[in-house]
PDB file of C-alpha atoms and ligand atoms in Angstrom:
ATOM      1  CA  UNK A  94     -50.503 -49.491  11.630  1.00 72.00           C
ATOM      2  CA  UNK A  95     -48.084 -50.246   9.014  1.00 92.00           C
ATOM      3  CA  UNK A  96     -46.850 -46.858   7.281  1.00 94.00           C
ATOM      4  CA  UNK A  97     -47.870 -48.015   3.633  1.00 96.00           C
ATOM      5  CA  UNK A  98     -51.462 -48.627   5.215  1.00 96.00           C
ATOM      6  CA  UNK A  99     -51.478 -45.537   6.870  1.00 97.00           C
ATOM      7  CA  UNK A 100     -50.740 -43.510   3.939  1.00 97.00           C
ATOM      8  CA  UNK A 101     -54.241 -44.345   2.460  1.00 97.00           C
ATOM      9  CA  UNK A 102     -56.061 -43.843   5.826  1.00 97.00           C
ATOM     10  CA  UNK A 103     -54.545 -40.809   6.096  1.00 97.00           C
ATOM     11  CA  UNK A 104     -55.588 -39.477   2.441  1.00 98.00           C
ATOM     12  CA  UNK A 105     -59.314 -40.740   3.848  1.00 98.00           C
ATOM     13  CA  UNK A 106     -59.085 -38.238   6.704  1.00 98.00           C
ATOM     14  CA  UNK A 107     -57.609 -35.189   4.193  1.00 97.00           C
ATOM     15  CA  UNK A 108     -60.468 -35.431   2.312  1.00 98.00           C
ATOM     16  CA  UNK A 109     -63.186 -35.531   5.187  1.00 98.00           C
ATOM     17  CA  UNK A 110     -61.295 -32.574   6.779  1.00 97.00           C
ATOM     18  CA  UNK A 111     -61.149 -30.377   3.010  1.00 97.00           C
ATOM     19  CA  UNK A 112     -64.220 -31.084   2.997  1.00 97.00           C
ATOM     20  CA  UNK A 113     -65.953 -29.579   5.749  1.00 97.00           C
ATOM     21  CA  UNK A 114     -64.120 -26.530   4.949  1.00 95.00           C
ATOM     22  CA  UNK A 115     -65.249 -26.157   1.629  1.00 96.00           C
ATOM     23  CA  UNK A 116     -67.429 -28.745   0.218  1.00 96.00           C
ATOM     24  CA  UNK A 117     -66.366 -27.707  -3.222  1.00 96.00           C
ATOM     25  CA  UNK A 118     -62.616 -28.066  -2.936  1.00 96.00           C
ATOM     26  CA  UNK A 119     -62.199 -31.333  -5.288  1.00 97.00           C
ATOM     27  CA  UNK A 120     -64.365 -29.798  -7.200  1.00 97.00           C
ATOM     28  CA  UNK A 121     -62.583 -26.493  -7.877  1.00 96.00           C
ATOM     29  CA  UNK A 122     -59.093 -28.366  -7.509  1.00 96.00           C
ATOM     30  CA  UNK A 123     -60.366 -30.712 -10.759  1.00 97.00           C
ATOM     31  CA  UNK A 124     -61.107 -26.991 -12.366  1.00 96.00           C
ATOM     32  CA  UNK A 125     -57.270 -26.833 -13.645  1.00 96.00           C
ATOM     33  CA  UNK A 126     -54.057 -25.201 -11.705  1.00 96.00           C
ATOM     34  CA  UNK A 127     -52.666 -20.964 -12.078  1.00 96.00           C
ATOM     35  CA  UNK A 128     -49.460 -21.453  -9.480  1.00 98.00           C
ATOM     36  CA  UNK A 129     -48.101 -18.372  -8.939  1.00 98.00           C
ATOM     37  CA  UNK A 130     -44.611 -20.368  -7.998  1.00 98.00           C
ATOM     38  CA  UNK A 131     -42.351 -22.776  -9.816  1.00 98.00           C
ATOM     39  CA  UNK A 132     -40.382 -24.558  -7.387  1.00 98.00           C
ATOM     40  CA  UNK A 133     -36.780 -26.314  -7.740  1.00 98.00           C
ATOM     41  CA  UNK A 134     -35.926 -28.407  -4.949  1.00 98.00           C
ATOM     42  CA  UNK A 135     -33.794 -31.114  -3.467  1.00 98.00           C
ATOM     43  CA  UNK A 136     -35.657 -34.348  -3.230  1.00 98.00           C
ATOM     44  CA  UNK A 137     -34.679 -34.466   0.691  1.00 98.00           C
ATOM     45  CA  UNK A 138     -37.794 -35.746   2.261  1.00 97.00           C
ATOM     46  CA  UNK A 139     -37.316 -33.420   4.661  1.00 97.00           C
ATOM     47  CA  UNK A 140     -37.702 -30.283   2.331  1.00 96.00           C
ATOM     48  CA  UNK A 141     -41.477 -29.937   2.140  1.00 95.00           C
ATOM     49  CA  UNK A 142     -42.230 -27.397  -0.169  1.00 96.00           C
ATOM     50  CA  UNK A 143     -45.952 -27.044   0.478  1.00 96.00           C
ATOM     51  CA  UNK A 144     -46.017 -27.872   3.957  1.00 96.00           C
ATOM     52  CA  UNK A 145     -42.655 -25.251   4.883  1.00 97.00           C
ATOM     53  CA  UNK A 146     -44.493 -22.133   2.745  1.00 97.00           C
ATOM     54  CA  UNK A 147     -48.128 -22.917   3.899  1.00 97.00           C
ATOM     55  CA  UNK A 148     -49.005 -23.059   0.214  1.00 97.00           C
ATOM     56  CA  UNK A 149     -52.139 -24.867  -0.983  1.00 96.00           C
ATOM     57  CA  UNK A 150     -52.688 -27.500  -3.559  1.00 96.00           C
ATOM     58  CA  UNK A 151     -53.020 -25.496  -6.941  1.00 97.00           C
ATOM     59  CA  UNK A 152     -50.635 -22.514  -5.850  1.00 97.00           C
ATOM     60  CA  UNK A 153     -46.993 -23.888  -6.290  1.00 98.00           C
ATOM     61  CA  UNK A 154     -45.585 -26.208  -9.682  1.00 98.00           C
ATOM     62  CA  UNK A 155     -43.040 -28.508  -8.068  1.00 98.00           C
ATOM     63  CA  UNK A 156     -40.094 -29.876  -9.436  1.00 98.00           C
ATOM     64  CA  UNK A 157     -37.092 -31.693  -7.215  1.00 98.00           C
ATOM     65  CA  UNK A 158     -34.233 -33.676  -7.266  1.00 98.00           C
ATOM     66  CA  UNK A 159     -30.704 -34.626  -5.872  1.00 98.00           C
ATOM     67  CA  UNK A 160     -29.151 -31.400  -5.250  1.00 98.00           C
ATOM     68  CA  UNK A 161     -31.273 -29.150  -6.878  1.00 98.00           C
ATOM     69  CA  UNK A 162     -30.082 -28.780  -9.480  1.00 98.00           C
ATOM     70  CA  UNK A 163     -30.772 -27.478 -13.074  1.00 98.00           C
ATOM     71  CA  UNK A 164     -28.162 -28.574 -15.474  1.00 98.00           C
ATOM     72  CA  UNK A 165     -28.063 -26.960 -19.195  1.00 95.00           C
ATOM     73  CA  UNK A 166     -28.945 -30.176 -20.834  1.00 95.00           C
ATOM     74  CA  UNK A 167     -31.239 -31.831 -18.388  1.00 97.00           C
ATOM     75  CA  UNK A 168     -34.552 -32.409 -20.474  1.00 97.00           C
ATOM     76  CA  UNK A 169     -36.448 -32.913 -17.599  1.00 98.00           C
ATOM     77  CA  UNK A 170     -35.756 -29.775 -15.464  1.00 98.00           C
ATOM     78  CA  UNK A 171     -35.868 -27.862 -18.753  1.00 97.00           C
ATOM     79  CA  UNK A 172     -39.181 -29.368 -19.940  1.00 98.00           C
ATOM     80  CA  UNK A 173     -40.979 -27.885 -16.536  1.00 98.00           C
ATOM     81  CA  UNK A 174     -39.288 -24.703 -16.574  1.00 98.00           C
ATOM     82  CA  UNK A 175     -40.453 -24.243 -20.470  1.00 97.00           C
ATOM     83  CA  UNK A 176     -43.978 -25.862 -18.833  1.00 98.00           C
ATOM     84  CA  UNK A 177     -44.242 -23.091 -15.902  1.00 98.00           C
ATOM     85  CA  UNK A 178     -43.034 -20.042 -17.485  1.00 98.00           C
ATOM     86  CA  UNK A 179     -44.458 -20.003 -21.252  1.00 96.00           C
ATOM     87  CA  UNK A 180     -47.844 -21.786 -20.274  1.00 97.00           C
ATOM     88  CA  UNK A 181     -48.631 -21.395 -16.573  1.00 98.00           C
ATOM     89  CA  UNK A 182     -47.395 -17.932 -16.613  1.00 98.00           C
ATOM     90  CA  UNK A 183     -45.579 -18.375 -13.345  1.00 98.00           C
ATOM     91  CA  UNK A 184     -44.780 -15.000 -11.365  1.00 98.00           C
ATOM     92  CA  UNK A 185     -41.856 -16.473  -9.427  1.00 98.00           C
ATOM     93  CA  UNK A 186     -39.359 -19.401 -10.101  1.00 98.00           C
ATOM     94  CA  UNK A 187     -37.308 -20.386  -7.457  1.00 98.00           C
ATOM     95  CA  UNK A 188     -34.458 -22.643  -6.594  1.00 98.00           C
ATOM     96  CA  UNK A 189     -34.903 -23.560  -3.401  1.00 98.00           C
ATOM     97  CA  UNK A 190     -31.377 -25.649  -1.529  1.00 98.00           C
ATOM     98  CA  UNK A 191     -31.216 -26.627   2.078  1.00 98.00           C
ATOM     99  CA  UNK A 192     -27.905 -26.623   4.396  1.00 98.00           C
ATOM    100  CA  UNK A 193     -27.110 -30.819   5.482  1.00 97.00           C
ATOM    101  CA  UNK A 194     -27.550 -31.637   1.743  1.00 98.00           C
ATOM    102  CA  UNK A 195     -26.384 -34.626   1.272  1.00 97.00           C
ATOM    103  CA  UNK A 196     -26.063 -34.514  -2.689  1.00 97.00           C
ATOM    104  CA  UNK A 197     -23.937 -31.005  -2.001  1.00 97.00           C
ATOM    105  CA  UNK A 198     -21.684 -32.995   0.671  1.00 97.00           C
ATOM    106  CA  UNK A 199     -20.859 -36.102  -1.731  1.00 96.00           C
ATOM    107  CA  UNK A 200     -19.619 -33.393  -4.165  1.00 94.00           C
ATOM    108  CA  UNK A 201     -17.624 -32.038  -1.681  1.00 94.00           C
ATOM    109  CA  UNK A 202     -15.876 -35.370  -1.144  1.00 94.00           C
ATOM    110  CA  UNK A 203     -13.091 -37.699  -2.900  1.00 93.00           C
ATOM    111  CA  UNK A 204     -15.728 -40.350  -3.771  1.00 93.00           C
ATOM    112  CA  UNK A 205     -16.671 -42.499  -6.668  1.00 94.00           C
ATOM    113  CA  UNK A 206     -20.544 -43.337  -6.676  1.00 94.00           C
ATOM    114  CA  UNK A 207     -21.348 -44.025  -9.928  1.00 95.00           C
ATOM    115  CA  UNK A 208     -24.278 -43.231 -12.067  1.00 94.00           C
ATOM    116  CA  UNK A 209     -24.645 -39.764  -9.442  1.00 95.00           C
ATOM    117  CA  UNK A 210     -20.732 -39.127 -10.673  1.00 96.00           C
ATOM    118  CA  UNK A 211     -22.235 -36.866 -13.825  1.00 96.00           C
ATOM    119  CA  UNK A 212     -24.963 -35.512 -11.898  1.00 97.00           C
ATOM    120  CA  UNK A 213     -22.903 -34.329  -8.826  1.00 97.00           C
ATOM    121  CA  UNK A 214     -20.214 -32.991 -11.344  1.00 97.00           C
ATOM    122  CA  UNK A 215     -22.654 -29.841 -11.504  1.00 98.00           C
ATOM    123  CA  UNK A 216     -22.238 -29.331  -7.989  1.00 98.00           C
ATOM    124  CA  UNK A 217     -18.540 -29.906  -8.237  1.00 97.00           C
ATOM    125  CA  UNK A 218     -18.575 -27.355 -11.404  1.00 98.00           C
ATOM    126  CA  UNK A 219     -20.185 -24.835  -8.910  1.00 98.00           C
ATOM    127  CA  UNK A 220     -16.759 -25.309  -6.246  1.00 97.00           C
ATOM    128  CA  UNK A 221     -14.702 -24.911  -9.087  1.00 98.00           C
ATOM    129  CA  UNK A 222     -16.299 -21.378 -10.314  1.00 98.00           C
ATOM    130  CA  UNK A 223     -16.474 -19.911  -6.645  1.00 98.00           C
ATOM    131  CA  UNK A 224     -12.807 -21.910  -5.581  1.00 97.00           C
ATOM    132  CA  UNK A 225     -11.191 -18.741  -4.570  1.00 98.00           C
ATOM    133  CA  UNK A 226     -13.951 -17.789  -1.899  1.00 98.00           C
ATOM    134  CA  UNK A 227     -14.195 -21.617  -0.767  1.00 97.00           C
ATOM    135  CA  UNK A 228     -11.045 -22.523  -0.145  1.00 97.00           C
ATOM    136  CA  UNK A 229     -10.802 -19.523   2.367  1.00 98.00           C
ATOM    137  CA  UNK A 230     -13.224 -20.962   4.198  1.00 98.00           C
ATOM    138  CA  UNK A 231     -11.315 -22.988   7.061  1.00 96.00           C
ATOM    139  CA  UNK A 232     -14.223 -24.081   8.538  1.00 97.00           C
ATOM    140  CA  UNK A 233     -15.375 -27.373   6.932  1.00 96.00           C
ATOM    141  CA  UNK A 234     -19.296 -26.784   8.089  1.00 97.00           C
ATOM    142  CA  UNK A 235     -19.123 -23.336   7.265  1.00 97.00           C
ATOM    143  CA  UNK A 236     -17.423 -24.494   3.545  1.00 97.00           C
ATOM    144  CA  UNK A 237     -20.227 -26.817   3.280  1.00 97.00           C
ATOM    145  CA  UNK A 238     -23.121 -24.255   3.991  1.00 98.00           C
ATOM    146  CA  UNK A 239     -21.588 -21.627   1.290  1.00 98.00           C
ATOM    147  CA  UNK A 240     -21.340 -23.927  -1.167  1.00 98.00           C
ATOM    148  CA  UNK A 241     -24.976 -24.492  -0.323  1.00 98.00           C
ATOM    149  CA  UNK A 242     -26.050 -21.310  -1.249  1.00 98.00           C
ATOM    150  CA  UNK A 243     -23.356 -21.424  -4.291  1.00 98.00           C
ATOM    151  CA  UNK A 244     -25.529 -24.318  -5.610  1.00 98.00           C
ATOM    152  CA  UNK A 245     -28.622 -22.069  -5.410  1.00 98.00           C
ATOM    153  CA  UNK A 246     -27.073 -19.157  -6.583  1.00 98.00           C
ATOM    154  CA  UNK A 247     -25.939 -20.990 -10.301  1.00 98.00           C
ATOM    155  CA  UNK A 248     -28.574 -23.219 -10.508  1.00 98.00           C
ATOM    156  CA  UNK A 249     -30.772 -19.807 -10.523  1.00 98.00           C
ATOM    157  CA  UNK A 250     -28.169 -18.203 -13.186  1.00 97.00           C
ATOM    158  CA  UNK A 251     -29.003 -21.585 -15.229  1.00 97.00           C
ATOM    159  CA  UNK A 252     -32.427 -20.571 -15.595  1.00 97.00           C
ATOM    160  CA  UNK A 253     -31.974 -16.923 -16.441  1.00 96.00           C
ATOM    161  CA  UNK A 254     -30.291 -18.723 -19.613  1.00 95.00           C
ATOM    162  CA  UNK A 255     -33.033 -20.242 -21.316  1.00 95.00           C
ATOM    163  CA  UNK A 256     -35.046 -18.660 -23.805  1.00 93.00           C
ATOM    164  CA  UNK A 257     -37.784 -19.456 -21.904  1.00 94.00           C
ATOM    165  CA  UNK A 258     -37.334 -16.824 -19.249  1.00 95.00           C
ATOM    166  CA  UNK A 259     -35.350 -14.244 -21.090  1.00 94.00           C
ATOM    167  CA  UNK A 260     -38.433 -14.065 -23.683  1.00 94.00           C
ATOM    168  CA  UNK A 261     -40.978 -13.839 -21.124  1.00 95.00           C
ATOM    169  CA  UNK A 262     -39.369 -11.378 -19.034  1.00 94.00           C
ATOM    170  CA  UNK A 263     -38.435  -9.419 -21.486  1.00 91.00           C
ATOM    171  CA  UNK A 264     -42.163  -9.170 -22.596  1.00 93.00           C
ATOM    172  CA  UNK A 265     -43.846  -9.274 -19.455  1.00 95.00           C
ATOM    173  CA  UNK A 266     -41.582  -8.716 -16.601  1.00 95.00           C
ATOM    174  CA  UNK A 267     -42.188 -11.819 -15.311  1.00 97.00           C
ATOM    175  CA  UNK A 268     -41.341 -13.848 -13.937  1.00 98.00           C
ATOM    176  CA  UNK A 269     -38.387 -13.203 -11.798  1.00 98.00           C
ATOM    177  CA  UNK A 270     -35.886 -15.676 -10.270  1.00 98.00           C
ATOM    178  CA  UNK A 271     -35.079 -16.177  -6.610  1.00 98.00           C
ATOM    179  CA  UNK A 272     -33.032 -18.376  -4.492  1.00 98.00           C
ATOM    180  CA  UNK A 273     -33.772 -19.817  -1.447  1.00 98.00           C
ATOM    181  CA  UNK A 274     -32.249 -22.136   1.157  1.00 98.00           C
ATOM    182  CA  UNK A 275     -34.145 -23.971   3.894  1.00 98.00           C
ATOM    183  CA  UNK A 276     -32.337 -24.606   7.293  1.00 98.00           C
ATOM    184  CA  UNK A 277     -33.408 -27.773   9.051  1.00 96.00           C
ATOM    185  CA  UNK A 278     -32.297 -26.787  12.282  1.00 97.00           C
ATOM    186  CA  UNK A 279     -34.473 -23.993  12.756  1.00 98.00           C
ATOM    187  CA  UNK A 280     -37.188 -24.657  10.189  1.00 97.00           C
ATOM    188  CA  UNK A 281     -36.012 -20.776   8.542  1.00 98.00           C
ATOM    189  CA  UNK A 282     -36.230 -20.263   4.812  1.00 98.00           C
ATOM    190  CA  UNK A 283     -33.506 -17.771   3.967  1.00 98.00           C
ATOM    191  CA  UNK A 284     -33.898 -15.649   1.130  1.00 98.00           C
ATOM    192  CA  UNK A 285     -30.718 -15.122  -0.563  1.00 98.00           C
ATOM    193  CA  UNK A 286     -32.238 -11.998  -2.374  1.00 98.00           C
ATOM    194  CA  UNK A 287     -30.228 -12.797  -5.458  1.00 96.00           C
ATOM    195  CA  UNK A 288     -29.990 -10.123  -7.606  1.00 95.00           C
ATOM    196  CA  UNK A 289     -32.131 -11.034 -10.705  1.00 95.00           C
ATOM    197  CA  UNK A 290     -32.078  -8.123 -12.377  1.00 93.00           C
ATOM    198  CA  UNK A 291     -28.141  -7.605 -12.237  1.00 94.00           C
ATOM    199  CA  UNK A 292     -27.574 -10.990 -13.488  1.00 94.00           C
ATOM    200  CA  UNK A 293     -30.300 -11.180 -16.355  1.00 93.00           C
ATOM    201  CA  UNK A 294     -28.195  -7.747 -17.508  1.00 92.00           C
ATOM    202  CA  UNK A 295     -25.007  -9.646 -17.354  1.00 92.00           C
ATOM    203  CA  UNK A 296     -25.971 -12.747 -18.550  1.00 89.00           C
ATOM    204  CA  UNK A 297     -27.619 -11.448 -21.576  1.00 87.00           C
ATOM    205  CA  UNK A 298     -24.224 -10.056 -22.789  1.00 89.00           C
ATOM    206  CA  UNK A 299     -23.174 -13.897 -23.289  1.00 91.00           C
ATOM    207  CA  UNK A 300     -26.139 -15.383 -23.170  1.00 89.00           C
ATOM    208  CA  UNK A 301     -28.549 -13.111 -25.557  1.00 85.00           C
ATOM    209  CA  UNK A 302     -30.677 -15.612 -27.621  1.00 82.00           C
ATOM    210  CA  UNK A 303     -32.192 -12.940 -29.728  1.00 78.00           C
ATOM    211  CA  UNK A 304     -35.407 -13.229 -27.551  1.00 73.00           C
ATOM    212  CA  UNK A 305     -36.384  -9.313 -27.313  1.00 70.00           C
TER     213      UNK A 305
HETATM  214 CO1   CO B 420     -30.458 -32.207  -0.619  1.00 85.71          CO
END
């Protein structure tokens, strides 16, 4: 069958199959959404946030794009953080990267591709910050993989920044921020147990928007 086709037959056969587990799940589902999660990730196709974590429809607020990334004036990434943490009361937000990103190896390489040139600059701002520890890195596959994580790691500092986050967690204790990064190879989700509470401290020496 052709794959556009399939893609309806397919929904056809979801809903039988949610349905004989619980009749009511439509129902319920039409009720309204409390996600525990907000998630950041790449738009890879191959990064499945619901399917990799076993979460259900309802349970994780999605957001992706190329390279995961959350850039201090992107409107768009800003608009669901704001969304997820000061009206869905989200307990975690987390960036989540993956190693073979291709977004994260175009930055890594002497290339001009246009309209992605500002967007990948991010990326590239990341290898400039962490330089020191990159450039020791001999190994080009084992660069790439750091610089990975890097990504993660300062796309999660971006959101400590906003109000948003520094206002809630400062009145609720949630929620906090984590980073993640998904291997393809194995199908692993590493937890890079950054650590949130160290960096909101630091940050809010430069970064204190009067929020508390
Ligand atoms: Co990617």
């Amino acid at each position: 069958m052709e794959q556009y086709k399939k893609v309806f037959e397919n929904n056809r056969i979801w809903i039988k199959e949610r349905e004989k587990s619980n009749k009511a799940f439509f129902h319920h589902l039409a009720q309204g959404q409390n996600p525990d999660f907000l998630y950041i990730g790449c738009s890879d196709s191959r990064v499945s946030a619901e399917e990799m974590t076993g979460t259900q429809p309802g349970q994780m607020f999605v957001h992706r794009n190329v390279g995961n990334l959350v850039p201090n004036t992107d409107l768009n990434s800003a608009a669901v953080i704001n969304y997820a943490i000061s009206y869905l009361h989200v307990k975690h937000v987390v960036v989540c990267g993956h190693y073979g990103c291709g977004g994260v190896k175009a930055a890594m390489e002497a290339k001009d591709l246009g309209i992605l040139n500002p967007w990948l600059r991010n990326i590239r701002d990341v290898y400039r910050l962490h330089q020191d520890t990159l450039d020791k890195i001999k190994e080009e596959e084992e660069r790439y993989k750091k610089l990975v994580e890097l990504n993660v790691q300062e796309q999660c500092i971006n959101i400590i920044k906003t109000a948003a986050l520094q206002k809630s967690y400062l009145q609720h204790a949630v929620p906090t921020v984590h980073g993640w990064v998904f291997d393809m190879h194995t199908g692993n989700l590493i937890d890079l147990n950054i650590d949130f509470e160290t960096i909101l401290h630091r940050i809010q020496k430069i970064y204190d928007l009067g929020t508390h």
